mmCIF file of C-alpha atoms in Angstrom:
data_model
loop_
_atom_site.group_PDB
_atom_site.id
_atom_site.type_symbol
_atom_site.label_atom_id
_atom_site.label_comp_id
_atom_site.label_asym_id
_atom_site.label_seq_id
_atom_site.Cartn_x
_atom_site.Cartn_y
_atom_site.Cartn_z
ATOM 1 C CA MET A 1 -15.277 12.777 10.376
ATOM 2 C CA ALA A 2 -11.809 14.346 10.236
ATOM 3 C CA GLN A 3 -9.071 14.598 8.012
ATOM 4 C CA GLN A 4 -6.604 11.879 8.424
ATOM 5 C CA ARG A 5 -3.363 10.246 6.763
ATOM 6 C CA THR A 6 -2.645 6.918 5.568
ATOM 7 C CA PHE A 7 -0.127 5.050 4.056
ATOM 8 C CA SER A 8 -0.543 3.002 0.607
ATOM 9 C CA ILE A 9 1.666 0.828 -1.831
ATOM 10 C CA ILE A 10 1.616 -0.049 -4.955
ATOM 11 C CA LYS A 11 2.788 -3.492 -5.113
ATOM 12 C CA PRO A 12 5.393 -4.879 -7.619
ATOM 13 C CA ASP A 13 2.523 -6.947 -9.875
ATOM 14 C CA ALA A 14 0.689 -3.308 -10.313
ATOM 15 C CA THR A 15 4.076 -1.512 -11.314
ATOM 16 C CA ARG A 16 5.044 -4.241 -13.640
ATOM 17 C CA ARG A 17 2.156 -4.078 -15.403
ATOM 18 C CA ASN A 18 2.002 -0.364 -15.691
ATOM 19 C CA LEU A 19 -0.692 0.330 -13.615
ATOM 20 C CA THR A 20 0.535 3.197 -11.061
ATOM 21 C CA GLY A 21 -1.835 5.912 -12.952
ATOM 22 C CA ALA A 22 -4.811 3.842 -13.162
ATOM 23 C CA ILE A 23 -4.556 3.132 -9.328
ATOM 24 C CA ASN A 24 -3.803 6.592 -8.438
ATOM 25 C CA ALA A 25 -6.841 7.854 -10.656
ATOM 26 C CA LYS A 26 -8.939 5.815 -8.440
ATOM 27 C CA ILE A 27 -7.608 7.050 -5.468
ATOM 28 C CA GLU A 28 -8.013 10.593 -6.651
ATOM 29 C CA ALA A 29 -11.702 9.918 -7.673
ATOM 30 C CA SER A 30 -12.260 8.532 -4.308
ATOM 31 C CA GLY A 31 -11.830 11.992 -2.968
ATOM 32 C CA LEU A 32 -8.286 11.243 -1.277
ATOM 33 C CA ARG A 33 -5.430 13.317 -2.137
ATOM 34 C CA ILE A 34 -1.931 11.938 -2.790
ATOM 35 C CA ILE A 35 0.370 14.060 -0.815
ATOM 36 C CA ALA A 36 3.317 11.764 -0.775
ATOM 37 C CA GLN A 37 4.882 9.370 -3.432
ATOM 38 C CA LYS A 38 7.785 7.920 -4.455
ATOM 39 C CA ARG A 39 8.857 5.025 -6.553
ATOM 40 C CA ILE A 40 11.345 2.670 -4.923
ATOM 41 C CA HIS A 41 12.615 -0.639 -4.975
ATOM 42 C CA MET A 42 12.589 -2.204 -1.617
ATOM 43 C CA THR A 43 15.476 -3.948 -0.070
ATOM 44 C CA GLU A 44 15.261 -7.263 1.884
ATOM 45 C CA ASP A 45 16.074 -5.309 5.014
ATOM 46 C CA GLN A 46 13.168 -2.601 4.420
ATOM 47 C CA ALA A 47 10.589 -5.320 3.371
ATOM 48 C CA GLY A 48 11.714 -7.322 6.437
ATOM 49 C CA SER A 49 11.386 -4.727 8.854
ATOM 50 C CA PHE A 50 8.071 -3.524 7.550
ATOM 51 C CA TYR A 51 6.247 -6.735 7.616
ATOM 52 C CA ALA A 52 8.097 -7.925 10.839
ATOM 53 C CA VAL A 53 4.747 -8.150 12.606
ATOM 54 C CA HIS A 54 4.084 -11.487 10.370
ATOM 55 C CA LYS A 55 7.890 -12.690 10.590
ATOM 56 C CA GLU A 56 6.390 -15.888 12.344
ATOM 57 C CA ARG A 57 3.787 -16.910 9.807
ATOM 58 C CA PRO A 58 4.329 -19.383 7.245
ATOM 59 C CA PHE A 59 4.095 -16.809 4.274
ATOM 60 C CA TYR A 60 6.614 -14.556 5.657
ATOM 61 C CA GLY A 61 9.338 -15.344 3.308
ATOM 62 C CA GLU A 62 7.527 -15.225 0.100
ATOM 63 C CA LEU A 63 6.099 -11.863 1.052
ATOM 64 C CA VAL A 64 9.431 -10.408 1.437
ATOM 65 C CA GLU A 65 10.604 -12.014 -1.639
ATOM 66 C CA PHE A 66 7.389 -10.821 -3.500
ATOM 67 C CA MET A 67 7.860 -7.027 -2.153
ATOM 68 C CA THR A 68 11.571 -6.785 -3.389
ATOM 69 C CA SER A 69 10.929 -8.742 -6.721
ATOM 70 C CA GLY A 70 10.404 -4.992 -8.496
ATOM 71 C CA PRO A 71 9.868 -1.383 -8.025
ATOM 72 C CA VAL A 72 6.652 -0.420 -5.469
ATOM 73 C CA VAL A 73 5.247 3.030 -5.043
ATOM 74 C CA VAL A 74 4.989 4.057 -1.570
ATOM 75 C CA GLN A 75 2.278 7.151 -0.886
ATOM 76 C CA VAL A 76 0.613 9.402 1.886
ATOM 77 C CA LEU A 77 -2.616 9.813 1.136
ATOM 78 C CA GLU A 78 -4.840 12.247 2.696
ATOM 79 C CA GLY A 79 -8.412 13.018 3.291
ATOM 80 C CA GLU A 80 -12.013 12.598 5.296
ATOM 81 C CA ASP A 81 -11.350 9.375 7.238
ATOM 82 C CA ALA A 82 -8.747 8.510 4.903
ATOM 83 C CA VAL A 83 -8.264 5.089 6.527
ATOM 84 C CA ALA A 84 -11.281 3.587 6.049
ATOM 85 C CA ALA A 85 -11.733 5.420 2.498
ATOM 86 C CA TYR A 86 -9.028 3.861 1.430
ATOM 87 C CA ARG A 87 -9.649 0.826 2.401
ATOM 88 C CA GLY A 88 -13.018 0.838 0.974
ATOM 89 C CA VAL A 89 -11.330 1.830 -2.752
ATOM 90 C CA MET A 90 -8.471 -1.329 -2.203
ATOM 91 C CA GLY A 91 -11.361 -3.536 -1.872
ATOM 92 C CA ALA A 92 -10.967 -7.174 0.277
ATOM 93 C CA THR A 93 -7.810 -8.363 0.331
ATOM 94 C CA ASN A 94 -8.776 -11.417 -1.811
ATOM 95 C CA PRO A 95 -9.771 -10.017 -5.058
ATOM 96 C CA ALA A 96 -12.240 -12.956 -5.723
ATOM 97 C CA ASP A 97 -14.195 -11.089 -2.653
ATOM 98 C CA ALA A 98 -13.634 -7.391 -3.489
ATOM 99 C CA ASP A 99 -16.678 -5.207 -4.795
ATOM 100 C CA GLU A 100 -16.734 -4.055 -8.317
ATOM 101 C CA GLY A 101 -14.934 -1.036 -9.054
ATOM 102 C CA THR A 102 -12.267 -1.540 -6.213
ATOM 103 C CA ILE A 103 -8.644 -1.632 -7.256
ATOM 104 C CA ARG A 104 -8.385 -5.372 -5.822
ATOM 105 C CA LYS A 105 -11.119 -6.535 -8.307
ATOM 106 C CA GLU A 106 -10.320 -4.822 -11.330
ATOM 107 C CA PHE A 107 -6.333 -5.221 -10.945
ATOM 108 C CA ALA A 108 -5.217 -7.841 -8.684
ATOM 109 C CA GLU A 109 -3.845 -11.186 -9.834
ATOM 110 C CA SER A 110 -4.097 -13.100 -6.952
ATOM 111 C CA ILE A 111 -4.797 -13.015 -3.166
ATOM 112 C CA GLU A 112 -0.758 -12.791 -2.827
ATOM 113 C CA ALA A 113 -0.373 -10.121 -5.771
ATOM 114 C CA ASN A 114 -2.990 -7.996 -4.866
ATOM 115 C CA SER A 115 -1.746 -4.814 -6.189
ATOM 116 C CA VAL A 116 -2.043 -2.540 -3.141
ATOM 117 C CA HIS A 117 -1.497 -2.412 0.495
ATOM 118 C CA GLY A 118 -3.142 -0.043 2.649
ATOM 119 C CA SER A 119 -2.722 0.755 6.577
ATOM 120 C CA ASP A 120 -5.537 -0.802 8.891
ATOM 121 C CA SER A 121 -5.559 1.682 11.467
ATOM 122 C CA LEU A 122 -4.548 5.388 12.054
ATOM 123 C CA GLU A 123 -1.744 4.395 14.397
ATOM 124 C CA ASN A 124 -0.244 1.774 11.864
ATOM 125 C CA ALA A 125 -0.586 4.516 9.140
ATOM 126 C CA GLU A 126 1.366 6.649 11.154
ATOM 127 C CA ILE A 127 4.205 3.901 12.023
ATOM 128 C CA GLU A 128 4.116 2.752 8.265
ATOM 129 C CA ILE A 129 4.538 6.812 6.873
ATOM 130 C CA LYS A 130 7.196 7.069 9.086
ATOM 131 C CA HIS A 131 9.182 3.831 7.577
ATOM 132 C CA PHE A 132 9.696 5.474 4.295
ATOM 133 C CA PHE A 133 9.309 9.343 4.382
ATOM 134 C CA THR A 134 10.539 12.031 6.590
ATOM 135 C CA GLU A 135 8.156 14.845 7.361
ATOM 136 C CA ASP A 136 9.827 17.025 4.885
ATOM 137 C CA GLU A 137 8.905 14.647 2.135
ATOM 138 C CA ILE A 138 5.078 15.300 2.844
ATOM 139 C CA VAL A 139 4.218 18.322 1.014
ATOM 140 C CA GLY A 140 0.260 18.096 1.225
#
């Protein structure tokens, strides 16, 4: 396995409940390093372009509304097989199906308000990282 980077968002449901530190602790305990992080309030344009792949789906409007409803924490994570490692730490999209000890099992409120987003591939990780970070902001 190789060192990789992946992208993470701590979503508004989690920041509202002040869970950033608890989520970061789970990320770091898994062996991943947080090499860039910032707290932002996503604009409608940022959320719309980030989730453009879902534009034709019925949940798109609600997704954009949710992601702009409060602050989020965007992050670049680095580590061994980072994409798969972070997906394992996050747990299944539906918290009812997530394994014990995962972020979504412990912190998600629902399938929609599931506390975190993570890239699903190396290719998407690159795209998603560039959406929110410049190279000089990544200081691993």
